[in-house]
Amino acid sequence: MAALRDGDFAALQILLKAPSKDAVRQLCQECFSSPPAALGPLAQRACPGLAVSAEEAEQLVSALHNLTRHVVYRGLTRAEDILCLFPENFHQNLKNLLTKIILENISAWRNEAQASQISLPRLVDMDWRVDIKTSSDSIVRMAVPTCLLQLKIQEDAALCGHNPVVSALTVELSKETLDTMLEGLGRIRDQLSAVANK
Amino acid sequence: SSQQFSALTEVLFRFLTEPKEVERFLTQLSDFATMNKISLGPLKNIVKSILLVPNGALKRNLSSEQVRADFIALGLSEEKASYFAEQWKVNSPTLTRLAVGQTLMINQLIDMEWKFGVTAGSSELEKVGSIFLQLKLVIKKGSQLENVYVELTLPQFYSFLHEMERVKTSLESFS
C-alpha cells in the first residue's frame, strides 16, 4: 500500500499539461490499477501524451498511484474528505477535477482491491455428476451411486498477475461422505446465521 | 467332525469380515491346529482352497443356494455345505459392503475441515468487514493423502451448499 508523500502533490500539478479531462481520467484509472512494479512502463507510455520528461512522467504516475490508493485505503467517500487531502496552494480546478474523477471510480476501485486481496486459492466454479457403479474387479454386479465433484480453483491473483492459474480438481464422494459433508456445511450455515443475527 | 467344521468356519468368516486382522487369523488357525492335533501346514493349504469359494461367490453375487451347490460339487458333505451356506447368508451383507468399499475410487474425499471468519482490513483497504470461508479437503490420491485449501465467499458458500443438497437428493433417488 502506497502512502502519500510530500512531493506527490507537486508532481500532480504536471496534470495541468494534460490534453483533456478524459486523458486525466484515463490516467487516474491506469495508475490505480497498476501494481507498483508496472508504474515505470506506464510512465513511459504517458510521456508523449503529456509532453514532459521521462522523470516528470514517473513522478506523476507514482503520485497518482499513491493518491488513488490512499483514498481507497482510507475508505473516503465524501468530496470534502478528499479535498482536504490537497495542500492549500494546489490548483483549484485540478483539485476539483481529480476529486470528481476519484468519486466516480471509488466503488469500482474498492471492489477491485477486494477482489485482488491475498487469499487462499479461490473457488471459481463447481460442477457435479452422479454415476452408478455397476461393476468392478472386486464385485461383478452392483448398483452403487457415487458423486463426482469438480472444483475449479484459482491460485492467488497477486501471484499470477493477469494470467491466473485455474486448476480443476475432481473429487469422488460416496453417499456417506456426502452426508457427513452436508452435516458440516449445515453447521457452518447455522453459525453464519447466528453471527448475522447478532 | 461337525463341531470342528463349525469352529473352523467361524474362524474363516471372522477373517473374511475383517480382512485386515491377518495376525489374529493366523493365531486362531494355529490354535485350531493344536487343539485338534492337525499339523498347521496342511491346514493352511486346505483353508486357502476353502477361501476361494466365498471369494469367488462374492465376486459373482452368488446366492447361498449356489454356494451350497458349489461346496457339494467339491465333495463336501451336504450337512457341512448347508452349514457353510447358512453362514454365508448371514455374513454376505457385510462381505458385500466390504467388496464395494474396495472398489476403485478416484481422488476420494476423506475429510473436510473448515473455518470462517471476517477479514478486518488489508494493505489496500483499511476497513473491510467481509466474511470468508476456508475449506481444507483431504483427498486420497492413490495411496497418499493430499490437502487442498480453498477459499469461498459467502454467496459461493450458499451456492455450494445448495448444489450439494441437490447431489444428495440425486444419490438418494438412486439408492
mmCIF file of C-alpha atoms in Angstrom, chain A residues 1-2 32 69 72-75 109-110 113-114 116-126 128-133 135-149 151 153 169-175 177-182 184-189 191-193 195, chain B residues 55 58-61 95-96 98-100 102-112 114-116 118-119 121-131 133-135 137 139 141 146 148-154 156-161 163-172 174-175:
data_model
loop_
_atom_site.group_PDB
_atom_site.id
_atom_site.type_symbol
_atom_site.label_atom_id
_atom_site.label_comp_id
_atom_site.label_asym_id
_atom_site.label_seq_id
_atom_site.Cartn_x
_atom_site.Cartn_y
_atom_site.Cartn_z
ATOM 1 C CA MET A 1 0.000 0.000 0.000
ATOM 2 C CA ALA A 2 1.420 3.308 -1.001
ATOM 3 C CA PHE A 32 -4.776 2.949 -9.656
ATOM 4 C CA ARG A 69 -4.697 4.039 -3.492
ATOM 5 C CA VAL A 72 -9.341 3.693 -1.407
ATOM 6 C CA TYR A 73 -7.378 2.503 1.615
ATOM 7 C CA ARG A 74 -8.891 5.076 3.933
ATOM 8 C CA GLY A 75 -12.339 4.392 2.508
ATOM 9 C CA TRP A 109 -11.758 0.607 -7.251
ATOM 10 C CA ARG A 110 -12.813 -0.702 -3.874
ATOM 11 C CA ALA A 113 -8.936 -4.002 -4.296
ATOM 12 C CA GLN A 114 -11.109 -6.547 -2.563
ATOM 13 C CA SER A 116 -7.299 -8.870 -5.689
ATOM 14 C CA GLN A 117 -6.563 -9.146 -1.985
ATOM 15 C CA ILE A 118 -4.445 -12.043 -0.871
ATOM 16 C CA SER A 119 -6.282 -15.196 -0.050
ATOM 17 C CA LEU A 120 -6.032 -18.916 -0.225
ATOM 18 C CA PRO A 121 -6.748 -20.325 -3.667
ATOM 19 C CA ARG A 122 -10.280 -19.376 -4.550
ATOM 20 C CA LEU A 123 -13.149 -21.466 -5.743
ATOM 21 C CA VAL A 124 -14.266 -20.118 -9.096
ATOM 22 C CA ASP A 125 -16.588 -22.826 -10.325
ATOM 23 C CA MET A 126 -18.098 -26.088 -9.329
ATOM 24 C CA TRP A 128 -21.014 -32.286 -10.300
ATOM 25 C CA ARG A 129 -22.287 -35.522 -11.724
ATOM 26 C CA VAL A 130 -23.798 -38.645 -10.204
ATOM 27 C CA ASP A 131 -22.674 -42.014 -11.529
ATOM 28 C CA ILE A 132 -23.952 -45.503 -10.788
ATOM 29 C CA LYS A 133 -21.170 -48.042 -10.408
ATOM 30 C CA SER A 135 -19.317 -53.497 -11.806
ATOM 31 C CA SER A 136 -15.733 -53.680 -10.602
ATOM 32 C CA ASP A 137 -12.912 -56.146 -10.219
ATOM 33 C CA SER A 138 -13.948 -56.899 -6.664
ATOM 34 C CA ILE A 139 -17.647 -57.402 -7.326
ATOM 35 C CA VAL A 140 -19.187 -58.166 -10.666
ATOM 36 C CA ARG A 141 -22.665 -56.803 -10.206
ATOM 37 C CA MET A 142 -23.715 -53.854 -8.099
ATOM 38 C CA ALA A 143 -25.620 -50.588 -8.301
ATOM 39 C CA VAL A 144 -23.791 -48.088 -6.164
ATOM 40 C CA PRO A 145 -24.416 -44.393 -6.735
ATOM 41 C CA THR A 146 -21.432 -42.112 -6.342
ATOM 42 C CA CYS A 147 -20.807 -38.416 -6.856
ATOM 43 C CA LEU A 148 -18.038 -36.793 -8.850
ATOM 44 C CA LEU A 149 -17.411 -33.198 -7.907
ATOM 45 C CA LEU A 151 -13.894 -27.800 -8.325
ATOM 46 C CA ILE A 153 -9.682 -23.413 -8.158
ATOM 47 C CA LEU A 169 -9.786 -30.865 -9.144
ATOM 48 C CA THR A 170 -12.141 -33.802 -9.494
ATOM 49 C CA VAL A 171 -13.110 -35.494 -6.265
ATOM 50 C CA GLU A 172 -15.222 -38.572 -5.696
ATOM 51 C CA LEU A 173 -17.664 -38.762 -2.811
ATOM 52 C CA SER A 174 -19.595 -41.730 -1.564
ATOM 53 C CA LYS A 175 -23.063 -41.184 -0.168
ATOM 54 C CA THR A 177 -19.059 -38.842 2.738
ATOM 55 C CA LEU A 178 -21.617 -36.534 1.188
ATOM 56 C CA ASP A 179 -23.906 -36.862 4.194
ATOM 57 C CA THR A 180 -21.070 -36.034 6.549
ATOM 58 C CA MET A 181 -20.075 -33.082 4.390
ATOM 59 C CA LEU A 182 -23.625 -31.765 4.342
ATOM 60 C CA GLY A 184 -20.622 -29.883 8.298
ATOM 61 C CA LEU A 185 -21.932 -27.374 5.773
ATOM 62 C CA GLY A 186 -25.213 -27.184 7.689
ATOM 63 C CA ARG A 187 -23.317 -26.328 10.839
ATOM 64 C CA ILE A 188 -21.478 -23.575 9.010
ATOM 65 C CA ARG A 189 -24.798 -22.188 7.809
ATOM 66 C CA GLN A 191 -23.196 -20.419 12.700
ATOM 67 C CA LEU A 192 -23.320 -17.864 9.920
ATOM 68 C CA SER A 193 -26.967 -17.138 10.732
ATOM 69 C CA VAL A 195 -23.358 -14.287 13.520
ATOM 70 C CA ASN B 55 -14.267 -65.008 -2.600
ATOM 71 C CA LEU B 58 -18.780 -62.672 -3.562
ATOM 72 C CA LYS B 59 -17.403 -61.536 -6.867
ATOM 73 C CA ARG B 60 -20.204 -63.202 -8.750
ATOM 74 C CA ASN B 61 -23.001 -62.318 -6.314
ATOM 75 C CA LEU B 95 -18.909 -59.066 2.870
ATOM 76 C CA THR B 96 -20.681 -57.288 0.018
ATOM 77 C CA LEU B 98 -16.505 -54.693 2.069
ATOM 78 C CA ALA B 99 -16.180 -55.607 -1.600
ATOM 79 C CA VAL B 100 -17.988 -52.450 -2.674
ATOM 80 C CA GLN B 102 -12.749 -51.881 -2.131
ATOM 81 C CA THR B 103 -13.992 -50.667 -5.462
ATOM 82 C CA LEU B 104 -11.860 -48.098 -7.173
ATOM 83 C CA MET B 105 -12.488 -44.505 -6.186
ATOM 84 C CA ILE B 106 -10.767 -41.613 -7.919
ATOM 85 C CA ASN B 107 -9.475 -38.867 -5.654
ATOM 86 C CA GLN B 108 -11.705 -39.947 -2.832
ATOM 87 C CA LEU B 109 -12.688 -37.208 -0.424
ATOM 88 C CA ILE B 110 -11.667 -38.440 3.013
ATOM 89 C CA ASP B 111 -12.242 -35.450 5.223
ATOM 90 C CA MET B 112 -13.245 -31.817 5.195
ATOM 91 C CA TRP B 114 -13.447 -25.632 7.723
ATOM 92 C CA LYS B 115 -13.153 -22.283 9.334
ATOM 93 C CA PHE B 116 -14.765 -18.980 8.637
ATOM 94 C CA VAL B 118 -14.099 -11.860 8.985
ATOM 95 C CA THR B 119 -11.447 -10.006 7.033
ATOM 96 C CA GLY B 121 -8.535 -4.990 6.922
ATOM 97 C CA SER B 122 -5.846 -5.375 4.307
ATOM 98 C CA SER B 123 -2.893 -3.498 2.947
ATOM 99 C CA GLU B 124 -5.161 -1.982 0.322
ATOM 100 C CA LEU B 125 -8.297 -1.411 2.359
ATOM 101 C CA GLU B 126 -8.138 -0.162 5.920
ATOM 102 C CA LYS B 127 -11.581 -1.451 6.885
ATOM 103 C CA VAL B 128 -13.062 -4.433 5.139
ATOM 104 C CA GLY B 129 -15.552 -6.444 7.215
ATOM 105 C CA SER B 130 -16.223 -9.214 4.734
ATOM 106 C CA ILE B 131 -16.827 -12.831 5.644
ATOM 107 C CA LEU B 133 -14.886 -19.284 4.434
ATOM 108 C CA GLN B 134 -11.901 -21.607 4.151
ATOM 109 C CA LEU B 135 -12.170 -25.304 3.457
ATOM 110 C CA LEU B 137 -10.267 -31.011 1.712
ATOM 111 C CA ILE B 139 -8.118 -36.233 -0.708
ATOM 112 C CA LYS B 141 -4.641 -39.732 -4.417
ATOM 113 C CA GLU B 146 -3.260 -34.620 -0.258
ATOM 114 C CA VAL B 148 -6.398 -28.919 -0.827
ATOM 115 C CA TYR B 149 -7.185 -25.479 0.560
ATOM 116 C CA VAL B 150 -9.951 -23.391 -0.931
ATOM 117 C CA GLU B 151 -11.491 -20.079 -0.008
ATOM 118 C CA LEU B 152 -15.105 -19.234 -0.716
ATOM 119 C CA THR B 153 -17.106 -16.044 -0.473
ATOM 120 C CA LEU B 154 -20.412 -16.141 1.293
ATOM 121 C CA GLN B 156 -20.345 -19.103 -3.152
ATOM 122 C CA PHE B 157 -20.858 -20.989 0.083
ATOM 123 C CA TYR B 158 -24.641 -20.819 -0.169
ATOM 124 C CA SER B 159 -24.468 -21.866 -3.788
ATOM 125 C CA PHE B 160 -22.174 -24.769 -2.891
ATOM 126 C CA LEU B 161 -24.477 -25.889 -0.103
ATOM 127 C CA GLU B 163 -25.693 -27.833 -5.077
ATOM 128 C CA MET B 164 -24.593 -30.434 -2.517
ATOM 129 C CA GLU B 165 -28.177 -30.776 -1.355
ATOM 130 C CA ARG B 166 -29.198 -31.415 -4.929
ATOM 131 C CA VAL B 167 -26.499 -34.100 -5.189
ATOM 132 C CA LYS B 168 -27.853 -35.733 -2.049
ATOM 133 C CA THR B 169 -31.355 -35.839 -3.497
ATOM 134 C CA SER B 170 -29.982 -37.358 -6.667
ATOM 135 C CA LEU B 171 -27.963 -40.005 -4.833
ATOM 136 C CA GLU B 172 -30.929 -40.891 -2.671
ATOM 137 C CA PHE B 174 -30.758 -43.966 -6.987
ATOM 138 C CA SER B 175 -30.194 -45.918 -3.798
#
